[in-house]
JSON list of C-alpha atoms in Angstrom, two decimals:
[
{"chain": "A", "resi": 1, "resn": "UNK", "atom": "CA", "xyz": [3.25, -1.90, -28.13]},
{"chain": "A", "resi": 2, "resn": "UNK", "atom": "CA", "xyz": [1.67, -1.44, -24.68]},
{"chain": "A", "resi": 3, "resn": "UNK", "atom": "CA", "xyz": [2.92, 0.81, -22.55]},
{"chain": "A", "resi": 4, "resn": "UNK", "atom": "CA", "xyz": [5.24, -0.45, -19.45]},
{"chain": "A", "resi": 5, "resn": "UNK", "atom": "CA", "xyz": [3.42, 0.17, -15.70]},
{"chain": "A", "resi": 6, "resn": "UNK", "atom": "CA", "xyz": [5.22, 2.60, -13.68]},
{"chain": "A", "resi": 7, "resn": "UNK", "atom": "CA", "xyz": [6.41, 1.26, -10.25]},
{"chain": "A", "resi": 8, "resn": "UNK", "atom": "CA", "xyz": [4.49, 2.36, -7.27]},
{"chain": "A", "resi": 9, "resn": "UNK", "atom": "CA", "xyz": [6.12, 3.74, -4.07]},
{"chain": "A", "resi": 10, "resn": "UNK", "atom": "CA", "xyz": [4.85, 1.61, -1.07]},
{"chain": "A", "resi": 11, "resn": "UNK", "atom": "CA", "xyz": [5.92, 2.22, 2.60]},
{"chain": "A", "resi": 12, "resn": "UNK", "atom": "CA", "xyz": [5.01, -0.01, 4.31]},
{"chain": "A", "resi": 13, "resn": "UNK", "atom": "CA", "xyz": [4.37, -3.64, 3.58]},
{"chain": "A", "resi": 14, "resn": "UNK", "atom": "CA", "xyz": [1.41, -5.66, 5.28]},
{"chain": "A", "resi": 15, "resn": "UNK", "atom": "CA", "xyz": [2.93, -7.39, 8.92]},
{"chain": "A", "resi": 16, "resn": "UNK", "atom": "CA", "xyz": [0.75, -10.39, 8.16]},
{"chain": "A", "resi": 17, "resn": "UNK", "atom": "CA", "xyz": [-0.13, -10.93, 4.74]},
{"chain": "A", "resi": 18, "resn": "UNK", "atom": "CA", "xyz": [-3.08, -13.97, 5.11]},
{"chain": "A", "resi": 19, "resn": "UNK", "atom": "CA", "xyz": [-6.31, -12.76, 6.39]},
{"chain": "A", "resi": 20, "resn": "UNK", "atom": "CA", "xyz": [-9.86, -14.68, 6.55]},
{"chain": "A", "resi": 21, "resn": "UNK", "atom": "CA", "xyz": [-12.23, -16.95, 8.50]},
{"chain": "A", "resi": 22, "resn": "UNK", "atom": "CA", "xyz": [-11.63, -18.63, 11.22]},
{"chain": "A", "resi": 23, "resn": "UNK", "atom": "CA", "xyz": [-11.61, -22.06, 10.51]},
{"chain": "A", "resi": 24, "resn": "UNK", "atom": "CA", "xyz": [-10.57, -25.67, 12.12]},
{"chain": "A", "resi": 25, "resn": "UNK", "atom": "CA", "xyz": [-7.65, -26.75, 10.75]},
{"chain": "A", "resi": 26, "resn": "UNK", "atom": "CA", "xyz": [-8.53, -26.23, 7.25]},
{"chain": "A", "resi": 27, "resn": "UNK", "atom": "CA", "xyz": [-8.52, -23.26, 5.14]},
{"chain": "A", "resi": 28, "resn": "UNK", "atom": "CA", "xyz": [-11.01, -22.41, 2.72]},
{"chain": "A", "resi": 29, "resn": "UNK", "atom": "CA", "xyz": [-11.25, -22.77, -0.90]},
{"chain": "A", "resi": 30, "resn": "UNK", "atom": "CA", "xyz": [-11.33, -20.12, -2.21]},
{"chain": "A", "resi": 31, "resn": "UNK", "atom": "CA", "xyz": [-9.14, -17.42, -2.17]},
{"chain": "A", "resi": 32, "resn": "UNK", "atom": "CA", "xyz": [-8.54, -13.50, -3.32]},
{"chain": "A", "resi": 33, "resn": "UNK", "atom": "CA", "xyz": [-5.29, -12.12, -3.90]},
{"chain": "A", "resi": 34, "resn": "UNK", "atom": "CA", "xyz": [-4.79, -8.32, -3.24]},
{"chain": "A", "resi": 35, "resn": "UNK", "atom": "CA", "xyz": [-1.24, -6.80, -4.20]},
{"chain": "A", "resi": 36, "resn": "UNK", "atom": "CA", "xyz": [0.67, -4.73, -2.42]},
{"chain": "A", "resi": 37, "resn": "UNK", "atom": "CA", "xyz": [0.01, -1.36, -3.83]},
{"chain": "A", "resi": 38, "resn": "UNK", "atom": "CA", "xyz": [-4.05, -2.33, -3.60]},
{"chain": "A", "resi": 39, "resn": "UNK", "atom": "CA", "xyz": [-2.97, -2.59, -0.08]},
{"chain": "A", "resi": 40, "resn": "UNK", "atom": "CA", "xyz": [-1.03, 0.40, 0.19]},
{"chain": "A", "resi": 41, "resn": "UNK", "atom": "CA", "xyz": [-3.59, 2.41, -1.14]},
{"chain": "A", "resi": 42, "resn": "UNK", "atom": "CA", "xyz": [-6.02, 1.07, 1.24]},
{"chain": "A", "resi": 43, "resn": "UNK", "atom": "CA", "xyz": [-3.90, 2.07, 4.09]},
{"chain": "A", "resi": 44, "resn": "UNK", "atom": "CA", "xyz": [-3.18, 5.19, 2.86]},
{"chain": "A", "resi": 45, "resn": "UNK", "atom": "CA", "xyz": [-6.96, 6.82, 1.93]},
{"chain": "A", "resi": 46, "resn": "UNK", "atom": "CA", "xyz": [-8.66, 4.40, 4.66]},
{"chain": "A", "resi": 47, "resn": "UNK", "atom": "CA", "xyz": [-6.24, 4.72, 7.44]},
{"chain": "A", "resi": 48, "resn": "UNK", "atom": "CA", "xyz": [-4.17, 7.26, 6.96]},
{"chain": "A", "resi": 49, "resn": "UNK", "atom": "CA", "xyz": [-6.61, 9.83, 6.13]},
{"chain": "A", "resi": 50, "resn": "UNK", "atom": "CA", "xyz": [-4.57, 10.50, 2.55]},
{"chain": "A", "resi": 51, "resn": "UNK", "atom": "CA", "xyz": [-6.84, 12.17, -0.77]},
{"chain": "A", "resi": 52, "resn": "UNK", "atom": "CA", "xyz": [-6.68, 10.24, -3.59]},
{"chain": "A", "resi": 53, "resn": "UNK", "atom": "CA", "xyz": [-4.59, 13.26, -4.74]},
{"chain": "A", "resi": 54, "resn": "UNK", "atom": "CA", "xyz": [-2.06, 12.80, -2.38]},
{"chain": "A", "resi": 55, "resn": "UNK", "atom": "CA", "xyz": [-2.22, 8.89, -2.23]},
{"chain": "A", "resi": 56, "resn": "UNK", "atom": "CA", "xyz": [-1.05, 9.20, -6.18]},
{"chain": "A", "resi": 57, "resn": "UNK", "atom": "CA", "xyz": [1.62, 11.85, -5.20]},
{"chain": "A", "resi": 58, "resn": "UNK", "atom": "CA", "xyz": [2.96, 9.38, -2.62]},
{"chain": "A", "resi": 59, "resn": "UNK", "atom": "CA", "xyz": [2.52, 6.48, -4.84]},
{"chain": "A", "resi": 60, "resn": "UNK", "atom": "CA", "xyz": [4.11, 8.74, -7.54]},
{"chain": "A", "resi": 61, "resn": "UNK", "atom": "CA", "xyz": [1.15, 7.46, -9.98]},
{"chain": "A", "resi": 62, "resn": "UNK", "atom": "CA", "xyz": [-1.91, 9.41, -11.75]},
{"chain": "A", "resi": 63, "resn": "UNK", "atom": "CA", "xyz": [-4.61, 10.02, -9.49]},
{"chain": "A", "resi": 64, "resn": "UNK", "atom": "CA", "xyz": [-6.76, 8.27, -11.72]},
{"chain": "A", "resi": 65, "resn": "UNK", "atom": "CA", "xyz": [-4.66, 5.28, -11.85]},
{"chain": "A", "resi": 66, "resn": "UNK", "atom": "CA", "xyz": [-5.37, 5.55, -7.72]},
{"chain": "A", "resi": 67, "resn": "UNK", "atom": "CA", "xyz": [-8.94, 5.78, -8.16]},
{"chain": "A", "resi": 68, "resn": "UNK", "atom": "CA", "xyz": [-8.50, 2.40, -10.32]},
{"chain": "A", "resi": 69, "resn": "UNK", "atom": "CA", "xyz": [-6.41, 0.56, -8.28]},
{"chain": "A", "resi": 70, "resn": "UNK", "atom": "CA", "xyz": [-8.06, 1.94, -4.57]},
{"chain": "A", "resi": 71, "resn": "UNK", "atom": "CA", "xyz": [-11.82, 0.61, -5.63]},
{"chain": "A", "resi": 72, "resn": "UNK", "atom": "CA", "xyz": [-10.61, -2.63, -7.51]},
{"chain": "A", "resi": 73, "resn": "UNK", "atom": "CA", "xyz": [-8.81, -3.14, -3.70]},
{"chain": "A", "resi": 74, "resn": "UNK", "atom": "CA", "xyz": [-12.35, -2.27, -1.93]},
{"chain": "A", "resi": 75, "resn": "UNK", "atom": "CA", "xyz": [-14.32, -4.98, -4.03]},
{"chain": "A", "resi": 76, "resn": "UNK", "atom": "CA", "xyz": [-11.23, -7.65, -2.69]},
{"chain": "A", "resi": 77, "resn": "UNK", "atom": "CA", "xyz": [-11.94, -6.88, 0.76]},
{"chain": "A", "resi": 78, "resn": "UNK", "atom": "CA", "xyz": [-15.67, -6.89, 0.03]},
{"chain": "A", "resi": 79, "resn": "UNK", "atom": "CA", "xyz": [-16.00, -9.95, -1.08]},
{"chain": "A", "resi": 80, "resn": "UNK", "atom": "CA", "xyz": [-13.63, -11.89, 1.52]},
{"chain": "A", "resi": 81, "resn": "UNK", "atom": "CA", "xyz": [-15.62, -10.49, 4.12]},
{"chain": "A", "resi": 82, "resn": "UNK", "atom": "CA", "xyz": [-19.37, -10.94, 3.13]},
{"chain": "A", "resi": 83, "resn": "UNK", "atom": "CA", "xyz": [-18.31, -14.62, 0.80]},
{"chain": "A", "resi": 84, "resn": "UNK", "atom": "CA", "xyz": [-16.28, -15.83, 3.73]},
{"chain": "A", "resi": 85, "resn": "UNK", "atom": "CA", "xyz": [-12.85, -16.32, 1.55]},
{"chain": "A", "resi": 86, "resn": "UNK", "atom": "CA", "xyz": [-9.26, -16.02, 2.27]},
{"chain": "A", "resi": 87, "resn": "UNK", "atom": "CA", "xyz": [-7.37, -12.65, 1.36]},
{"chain": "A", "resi": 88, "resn": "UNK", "atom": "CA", "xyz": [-3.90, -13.31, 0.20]},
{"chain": "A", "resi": 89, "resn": "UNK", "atom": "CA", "xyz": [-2.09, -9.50, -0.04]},
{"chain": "A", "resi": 90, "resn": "UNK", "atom": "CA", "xyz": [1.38, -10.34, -2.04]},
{"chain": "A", "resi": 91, "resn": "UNK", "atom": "CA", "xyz": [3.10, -8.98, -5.52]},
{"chain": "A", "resi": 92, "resn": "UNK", "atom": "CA", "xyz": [1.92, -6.42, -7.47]},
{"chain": "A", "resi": 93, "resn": "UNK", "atom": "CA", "xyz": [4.19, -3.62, -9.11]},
{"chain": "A", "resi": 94, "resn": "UNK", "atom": "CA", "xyz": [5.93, -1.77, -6.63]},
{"chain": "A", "resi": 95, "resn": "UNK", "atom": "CA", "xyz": [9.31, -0.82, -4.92]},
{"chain": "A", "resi": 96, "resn": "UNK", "atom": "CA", "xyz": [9.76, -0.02, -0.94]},
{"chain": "A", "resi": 97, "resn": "UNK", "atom": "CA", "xyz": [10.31, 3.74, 0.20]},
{"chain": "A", "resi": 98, "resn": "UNK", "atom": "CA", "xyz": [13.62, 4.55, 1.21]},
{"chain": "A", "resi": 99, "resn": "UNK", "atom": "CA", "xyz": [12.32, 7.22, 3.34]},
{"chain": "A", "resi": 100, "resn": "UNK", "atom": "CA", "xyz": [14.91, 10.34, 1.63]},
{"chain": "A", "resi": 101, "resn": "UNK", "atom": "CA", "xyz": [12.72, 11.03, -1.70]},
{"chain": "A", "resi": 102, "resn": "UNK", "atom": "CA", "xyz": [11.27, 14.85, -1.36]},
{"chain": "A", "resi": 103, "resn": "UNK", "atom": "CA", "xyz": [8.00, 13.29, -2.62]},
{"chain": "A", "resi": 104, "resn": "UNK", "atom": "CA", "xyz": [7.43, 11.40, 0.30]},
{"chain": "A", "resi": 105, "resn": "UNK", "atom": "CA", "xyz": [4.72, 12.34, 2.78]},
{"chain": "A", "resi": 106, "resn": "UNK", "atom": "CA", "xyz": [4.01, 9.45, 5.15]},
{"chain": "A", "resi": 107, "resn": "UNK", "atom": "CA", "xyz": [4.52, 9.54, 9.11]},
{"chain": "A", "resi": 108, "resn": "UNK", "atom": "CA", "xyz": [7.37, 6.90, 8.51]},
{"chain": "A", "resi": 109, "resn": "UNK", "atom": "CA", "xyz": [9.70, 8.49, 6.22]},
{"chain": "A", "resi": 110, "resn": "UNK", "atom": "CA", "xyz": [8.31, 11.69, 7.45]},
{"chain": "A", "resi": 111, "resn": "UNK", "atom": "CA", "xyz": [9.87, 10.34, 10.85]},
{"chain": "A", "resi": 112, "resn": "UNK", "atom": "CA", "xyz": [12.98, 8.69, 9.41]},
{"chain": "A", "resi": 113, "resn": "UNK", "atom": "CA", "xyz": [14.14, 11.97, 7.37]},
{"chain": "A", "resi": 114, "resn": "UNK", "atom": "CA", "xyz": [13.36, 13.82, 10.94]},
{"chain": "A", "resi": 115, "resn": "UNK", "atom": "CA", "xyz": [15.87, 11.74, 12.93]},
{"chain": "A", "resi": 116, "resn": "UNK", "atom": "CA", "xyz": [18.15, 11.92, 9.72]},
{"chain": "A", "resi": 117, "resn": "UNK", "atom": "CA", "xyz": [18.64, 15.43, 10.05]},
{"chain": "A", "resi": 118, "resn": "UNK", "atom": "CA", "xyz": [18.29, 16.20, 13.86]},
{"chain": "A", "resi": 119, "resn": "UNK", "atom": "CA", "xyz": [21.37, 13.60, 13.68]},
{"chain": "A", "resi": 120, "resn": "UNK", "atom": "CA", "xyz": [23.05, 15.57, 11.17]},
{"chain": "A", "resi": 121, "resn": "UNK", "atom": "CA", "xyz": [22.21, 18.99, 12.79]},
{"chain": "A", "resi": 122, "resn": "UNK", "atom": "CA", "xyz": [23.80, 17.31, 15.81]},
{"chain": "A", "resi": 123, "resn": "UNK", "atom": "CA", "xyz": [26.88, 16.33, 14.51]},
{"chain": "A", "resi": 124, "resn": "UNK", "atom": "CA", "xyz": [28.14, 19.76, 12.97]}
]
């Protein structure tokens, strides 16, 4: 029996989720899809600086699983930018950050737990 995938913390979730040439009025053929977490984990080692170590700790996955995921996302945006093909970035196993897990290390829950206690603080 194979073993069930473990849900991966995302934070943040693309604002536009279609990305590719600049076409006329039509779109072309063919397409990638990237999920969400390839996404996330694109955003977190590429733009946000993250190790793969702490991408997985944020992601609560194994590092390795990272490593998988992060380079399978890479090739996506390779080949939608050198083959000239649309990049879809939608599904994928994961569940949204609520921003109050200990685990969580990104400047937006970072931020929201901040202004979660400095209003608690405030109202005692």
């Amino acid at each position: 029996m194979a073993r069930p995938k473990k849900w991966r913390k995302v934070c943040y979730l693309p604002k536009q989720n279609r990305f590719g040439p600049l076409m006329e009025g039509k779109l072309p053929k063919d397409t990638i899809n990237m999920t969400i977490d390839e996404y996330e984990t694109i955003r977190l080692i590429d733009l946000e600086m993250f190790t793969q170590e702490d991408c997985a700790k944020q992601m609560k996955i194994a590092r390795t699983t990272v490593q998988k995921i992060y380079n399978g996302a890479r090739q996506k945006l390779a080949d939608s930018l050198v083959n000239g093909k649309l990049l879809i970035i939608a599904g994928g196993e994961y569940e949204i950050c609520d921003g109050m897990e200990n685990f969580c290390i990104c400047s937006r829950c970072h931020k929201h737990r901040c202004a979660l206690a400095s209003r608690d603080q405030s109202e005692n």
